[in-house]
Coordinates of C-alpha atoms and ligand atoms in Angstrom, one line a residue:
M1 CA 2.4 -16.7 -48.7
T2 CA 3.8 -19.0 -46.0
H3 CA 4.2 -17.9 -42.3
K4 CA 8.1 -17.1 -41.9
P5 CA 8.8 -17.9 -38.2
G6 CA 10.5 -14.8 -36.5
I7 CA 13.8 -15.3 -34.9
V8 CA 15.4 -13.5 -31.8
I9 CA 19.2 -13.9 -31.4
T10 CA 20.3 -13.3 -28.1
G11 CA 24.2 -12.4 -27.7
A12 CA 23.5 -10.3 -30.5
S13 CA 27.0 -8.4 -30.5
G14 CA 28.6 -11.5 -29.7
R15 CA 31.0 -13.8 -32.5
M16 CA 28.2 -16.4 -33.3
G17 CA 25.5 -13.6 -32.6
Q18 CA 26.5 -11.3 -35.7
M19 CA 26.6 -14.4 -37.7
L20 CA 23.3 -15.8 -36.6
I21 CA 21.9 -12.6 -37.4
K22 CA 23.1 -12.4 -41.0
T23 CA 22.2 -15.8 -41.4
V24 CA 18.4 -15.2 -40.2
L25 CA 18.6 -12.0 -43.0
D26 CA 19.9 -14.0 -45.5
S27 CA 17.1 -16.6 -45.0
D28 CA 13.7 -16.7 -46.9
K29 CA 12.5 -19.0 -44.7
A30 CA 12.7 -16.9 -41.2
T31 CA 12.4 -13.4 -39.9
L32 CA 14.4 -11.5 -37.5
V33 CA 12.1 -9.8 -35.0
G34 CA 14.8 -9.2 -32.3
A35 CA 17.9 -8.7 -30.9
V36 CA 19.2 -9.4 -27.1
E37 CA 21.9 -8.0 -25.0
R38 CA 23.1 -8.3 -21.5
G39 CA 22.0 -5.1 -19.4
G40 CA 25.0 -2.2 -19.7
H41 CA 26.0 -3.4 -23.0
D42 CA 26.7 -0.6 -25.8
W43 CA 24.3 -2.1 -28.0
V44 CA 21.2 -1.7 -26.0
G45 CA 18.9 1.0 -27.4
R46 CA 20.4 1.0 -30.9
D47 CA 19.3 -0.3 -34.4
V48 CA 21.2 -3.7 -34.8
G49 CA 22.0 -3.4 -38.6
E50 CA 23.7 0.0 -37.8
A51 CA 25.3 -1.7 -34.5
M52 CA 26.9 -4.3 -37.2
G53 CA 28.2 -1.5 -39.1
G54 CA 25.2 -1.8 -42.2
V55 CA 22.1 0.1 -42.8
P56 CA 19.3 0.3 -40.3
L57 CA 16.8 -3.2 -39.9
G58 CA 14.3 -1.9 -37.7
V59 CA 15.5 -3.9 -34.7
T60 CA 16.4 -2.4 -31.7
V61 CA 18.7 -4.9 -29.5
T62 CA 17.1 -4.6 -26.4
D63 CA 18.1 -6.3 -22.4
D64 CA 14.3 -7.2 -21.9
A65 CA 14.2 -10.8 -22.8
L66 CA 10.9 -11.7 -22.4
E67 CA 9.2 -8.8 -24.0
A68 CA 11.6 -10.0 -27.0
F69 CA 10.6 -13.6 -26.8
S70 CA 6.9 -12.9 -26.6
K71 CA 7.1 -11.4 -29.8
A72 CA 9.1 -14.7 -31.3
Q73 CA 8.7 -18.2 -32.6
A74 CA 12.1 -19.1 -31.9
V75 CA 15.1 -18.2 -29.5
I76 CA 18.9 -19.0 -30.9
D77 CA 20.8 -18.5 -28.2
F78 CA 24.5 -18.9 -28.2
T79 CA 26.1 -16.6 -24.9
A80 CA 26.9 -18.1 -21.7
P81 CA 25.8 -20.9 -19.1
E82 CA 23.8 -18.4 -16.4
A83 CA 22.3 -16.5 -19.2
T84 CA 21.2 -19.3 -21.4
L85 CA 19.6 -20.9 -18.1
E86 CA 18.0 -17.5 -17.5
F87 CA 16.8 -17.4 -21.6
A88 CA 15.3 -21.2 -21.3
A89 CA 12.5 -20.0 -18.3
L90 CA 11.7 -17.0 -20.4
A91 CA 11.7 -18.9 -24.0
A92 CA 9.2 -21.4 -22.5
Q93 CA 7.1 -18.8 -20.7
A94 CA 6.5 -16.8 -24.3
R95 CA 6.4 -20.8 -25.5
A96 CA 9.6 -20.2 -28.3
V97 CA 11.3 -22.9 -29.4
H98 CA 14.8 -22.5 -27.8
V99 CA 17.9 -23.3 -30.2
I100 CA 20.8 -23.4 -27.2
G101 CA 24.3 -23.8 -28.8
T102 CA 26.2 -22.4 -25.6
T103 CA 28.6 -24.6 -24.6
G104 CA 30.3 -25.0 -21.1
M105 CA 26.9 -25.8 -19.3
T106 CA 27.8 -28.2 -16.0
D107 CA 25.6 -31.6 -15.6
E108 CA 23.7 -29.4 -12.8
Q109 CA 22.6 -26.8 -14.9
I110 CA 21.9 -29.1 -18.3
A111 CA 19.3 -30.4 -15.6
Q112 CA 18.0 -27.3 -15.0
L113 CA 16.4 -26.9 -18.5
A114 CA 13.8 -29.7 -17.9
P115 CA 11.5 -27.4 -16.2
A116 CA 11.4 -25.1 -19.5
A117 CA 11.3 -28.7 -21.5
R118 CA 7.9 -29.3 -20.2
H119 CA 6.4 -26.3 -21.8
A120 CA 8.6 -26.0 -25.2
V121 CA 10.9 -27.2 -27.3
I122 CA 15.0 -26.6 -26.5
V123 CA 17.4 -28.5 -29.2
R124 CA 20.6 -28.1 -27.6
A125 CA 24.0 -29.3 -29.3
G126 CA 27.7 -28.6 -28.5
N127 CA 28.1 -28.1 -32.4
M128 CA 25.5 -27.5 -34.9
S129 CA 26.9 -28.7 -38.0
L130 CA 26.2 -31.6 -40.2
G131 CA 29.4 -32.9 -40.3
V132 CA 30.3 -33.1 -36.6
N133 CA 26.7 -34.6 -35.7
L134 CA 27.6 -37.5 -38.5
L135 CA 31.1 -37.7 -36.5
V136 CA 29.5 -38.5 -33.4
Q137 CA 27.9 -41.4 -34.8
L138 CA 30.7 -42.5 -36.7
T139 CA 32.5 -42.0 -33.2
K140 CA 29.9 -44.1 -31.3
K141 CA 30.3 -46.8 -34.4
V142 CA 34.4 -47.3 -34.5
A143 CA 34.4 -47.0 -30.7
A144 CA 31.9 -50.1 -30.4
A145 CA 34.0 -52.0 -33.3
L146 CA 37.1 -51.7 -31.2
D147 CA 38.2 -52.6 -28.0
E148 CA 40.4 -51.1 -24.9
D149 CA 43.8 -52.5 -27.0
F150 CA 42.6 -49.0 -28.9
D151 CA 43.5 -45.7 -26.4
I152 CA 41.0 -42.7 -27.5
E153 CA 41.8 -39.5 -27.4
V154 CA 39.7 -36.7 -28.2
I155 CA 41.9 -33.2 -29.2
E156 CA 40.4 -30.3 -29.8
A157 CA 41.6 -26.5 -30.9
H158 CA 40.0 -23.2 -31.0
H159 CA 40.4 -19.4 -31.5
H160 CA 42.0 -17.7 -28.2
H161 CA 39.0 -15.8 -27.2
K162 CA 37.1 -19.5 -26.1
V163 CA 36.3 -19.8 -22.3
D164 CA 35.4 -23.2 -21.8
A165 CA 37.1 -26.5 -22.2
P166 CA 36.9 -28.9 -23.5
S167 CA 34.9 -27.7 -25.9
G168 CA 31.4 -28.9 -25.9
T169 CA 32.1 -30.6 -29.3
A170 CA 34.9 -32.9 -27.6
L171 CA 32.8 -33.2 -25.0
M172 CA 29.5 -35.0 -27.7
L173 CA 32.6 -37.1 -29.4
G174 CA 33.8 -38.2 -25.7
E175 CA 30.0 -39.0 -25.0
A176 CA 29.9 -41.0 -28.1
A177 CA 32.9 -42.8 -27.8
A178 CA 32.3 -43.9 -24.2
E179 CA 28.5 -45.0 -25.6
G180 CA 30.3 -47.1 -28.1
R181 CA 32.1 -49.2 -25.6
G182 CA 29.5 -49.1 -23.0
V183 CA 30.5 -47.0 -20.4
K184 CA 30.0 -44.1 -18.6
L185 CA 32.0 -40.9 -19.8
A186 CA 32.5 -39.8 -16.3
D187 CA 34.2 -43.1 -15.1
V188 CA 36.8 -43.0 -17.7
S189 CA 37.3 -39.6 -18.9
D190 CA 41.2 -38.0 -18.5
R191 CA 41.4 -34.5 -18.5
G192 CA 44.5 -32.1 -18.3
R193 CA 47.7 -34.4 -17.9
D194 CA 50.8 -32.4 -16.2
G195 CA 53.7 -33.6 -14.4
I196 CA 54.1 -36.8 -13.3
T197 CA 50.7 -38.4 -14.3
G198 CA 51.8 -42.2 -14.1
A199 CA 50.8 -44.7 -17.6
R200 CA 47.7 -44.1 -19.3
K201 CA 45.0 -45.9 -17.6
R202 CA 43.8 -48.9 -20.4
G203 CA 40.1 -47.9 -21.2
D204 CA 40.2 -44.5 -20.6
I205 CA 39.3 -41.5 -23.1
G206 CA 41.9 -38.7 -22.8
F207 CA 40.8 -35.3 -23.7
T208 CA 43.3 -32.4 -25.0
A209 CA 42.5 -28.6 -25.7
I210 CA 44.8 -26.7 -28.0
R211 CA 43.6 -22.6 -28.2
G212 CA 44.9 -20.2 -30.6
G213 CA 45.0 -17.7 -33.0
D214 CA 41.4 -17.2 -35.1
I215 CA 40.8 -21.3 -35.3
V216 CA 37.4 -21.6 -36.0
G217 CA 37.1 -25.2 -34.5
E218 CA 38.7 -28.6 -35.1
H219 CA 38.3 -31.7 -33.8
D220 CA 40.6 -35.5 -33.9
V221 CA 39.4 -38.6 -32.5
L222 CA 42.5 -40.8 -32.3
F223 CA 42.1 -44.2 -31.7
A224 CA 45.6 -45.2 -31.1
G225 CA 46.8 -49.1 -30.9
A226 CA 49.7 -51.4 -31.6
G227 CA 51.2 -50.4 -34.7
E228 CA 48.2 -48.7 -36.0
R229 CA 45.8 -45.3 -35.4
I230 CA 42.7 -44.0 -36.6
V231 CA 41.9 -40.6 -36.9
L232 CA 38.4 -39.1 -37.3
R233 CA 38.5 -35.5 -38.1
H234 CA 36.5 -32.3 -38.4
M235 CA 37.7 -29.2 -39.4
A236 CA 35.3 -25.7 -39.4
T237 CA 36.4 -23.0 -41.2
D238 CA 33.7 -20.7 -41.2
R239 CA 31.3 -20.3 -38.4
A240 CA 28.0 -19.5 -40.8
L241 CA 27.8 -23.4 -40.6
F242 CA 27.0 -23.4 -36.9
A243 CA 24.8 -20.5 -37.9
R244 CA 22.8 -22.2 -40.4
G245 CA 22.5 -25.6 -38.6
A246 CA 21.2 -23.4 -35.5
L247 CA 18.5 -21.7 -37.7
K248 CA 17.6 -25.0 -39.6
A249 CA 16.7 -26.5 -35.7
A250 CA 14.8 -23.5 -34.9
L251 CA 12.4 -24.1 -38.2
W252 CA 12.7 -27.9 -37.5
G253 CA 11.2 -27.5 -33.8
Q254 CA 8.1 -25.7 -34.9
D255 CA 5.7 -28.3 -34.7
K256 CA 7.6 -30.5 -32.5
S257 CA 6.1 -31.2 -29.1
P258 CA 7.7 -29.8 -25.9
G259 CA 10.9 -31.3 -24.7
E260 CA 14.4 -31.4 -25.1
Y261 CA 16.2 -32.7 -28.6
D262 CA 19.4 -32.4 -30.5
M263 CA 21.2 -32.1 -33.5
I264 CA 21.0 -35.8 -34.2
D265 CA 17.2 -35.5 -33.7
V266 CA 16.9 -32.0 -36.0
L267 CA 19.5 -33.7 -39.2
G268 CA 17.8 -37.3 -38.6
L269 CA 21.0 -39.0 -38.1
Ligands
NAD1 N1 26.7 -24.9 -30.5 C1 27.6 -24.6 -31.4 O1 27.7 -24.6 -32.5 C2 28.6 -23.7 -31.1 C3 29.7 -22.8 -32.5 C4 30.1 -21.6 -32.1 C5 29.9 -21.3 -30.4 N2 28.9 -21.7 -29.5 C6 29.7 -21.4 -28.1 O2 28.3 -20.3 -28.1 C7 28.7 -19.5 -27.2 C8 29.4 -17.9 -27.9 O3 30.2 -18.2 -28.2 P1 31.0 -17.0 -29.0 O4 32.4 -17.4 -29.8 O5 29.7 -15.9 -29.9 O6 31.1 -15.8 -27.5 P2 31.2 -14.4 -27.3 O7 31.8 -13.7 -26.3 O8 31.5 -13.5 -29.0 O9 29.7 -13.8 -27.4 C9 28.4 -14.1 -26.1 C10 27.9 -12.9 -26.6 O10 26.6 -13.5 -25.3 C11 26.7 -12.0 -24.6 N3 25.8 -12.4 -23.4 C12 26.5 -12.9 -22.0 N4 25.7 -12.5 -21.1 C13 24.5 -12.3 -21.8 C14 23.3 -12.3 -21.2 N5 22.9 -12.4 -19.9 N6 22.4 -11.2 -21.8 C15 22.3 -11.1 -23.2 N7 23.2 -11.3 -23.9 C16 24.4 -11.8 -23.0 C17 27.9 -11.8 -24.5 O11 27.5 -10.1 -24.7 C18 28.4 -11.5 -26.3 O12 28.3 -10.5 -26.8 C19 29.8 -19.9 -26.5 O13 30.0 -21.3 -25.7 C20 30.5 -21.0 -28.0 O14 30.9 -22.5 -27.0 C21 28.7 -23.4 -29.9
LIG2 O1 34.0 -21.3 -31.1 C1 33.4 -21.9 -30.2 O2 33.2 -21.7 -29.0 C2 33.0 -23.2 -30.9 N1 32.2 -23.6 -29.7 C3 31.0 -25.2 -29.8 C4 32.2 -26.2 -29.3 O3 32.7 -25.6 -27.8 O4 32.3 -27.0 -29.2 C5 31.6 -25.4 -31.2 C6 32.8 -24.9 -31.9 C7 33.1 -23.3 -31.9

């Protein structure tokens, strides 16, 4: 029998945490060996299966991340920026693959992952789905083919609990559009228009964030020209999509050298 990598899920009680636990349990390629929550959370000390309203799974939710990671081959982490930075150092110490789905990290926080990536594999992406990563590649191609006569706008919509904007996916799409155009996103990014903004600046890449209800995640990249518009669209209707991608990344990372990777690497796009 081949060895199944042991997986720890951080943020176990979260929307993605619970989806990731179900995805690992449903997989015949990996085993759930740990579940981590923040100190003081009422799931800590409980069996994770029972806490999720099901049967006991023999895995107790812990706030001791290093202890949990030391038994694992991979950590799948969809939590919050500060927590993810802490987990990166601990996953590196345990030599476990660290799959990061957390969004809303600043450029400075992303740079702080580098020391951990010298010791362990880190796969980080603002969106783990095949469809969005294909859309990233398409966006790059379309942006490279069109000149600044086409205004680029990224429009995203998510559920009302989401705390960061623009979404990680919108930023991936914006980066891809900027790369296609041969410019730096930071130089052309236009976020949060309000009031007398003045006319749109040629070459800018605009972002709009919609928040409402239970929208899982929707992204449009609009190329608006004179007399015509092109819209590239992805619509996620089920969070399982992201969890499946994250598990794929955790398995893919098992035989890779330490370093920072993304889903384009995992999916070979
Ligand atoms: N990359 C992707 O494909 C993708 C997909 C969906 C969501 N996300 C991102 O994943 C993150 C989580 O999303 P969510 O909807 O599950 O949020 P959520 O609020 O439902 O869950 C976050 C969980 O993290 C836990 N947490 C926070 N700090 C912690 C700590 N120090 N230790 C342990 N646990 C801690 C919280 O208690 C909570 O259970 C967000 O950044 C979101 O944008 C990414
Ligand atoms: O629910 C969320 O939060 C999501 N976050 C990611 C993002 O910021 O793009 C991916 C889609 C869902």
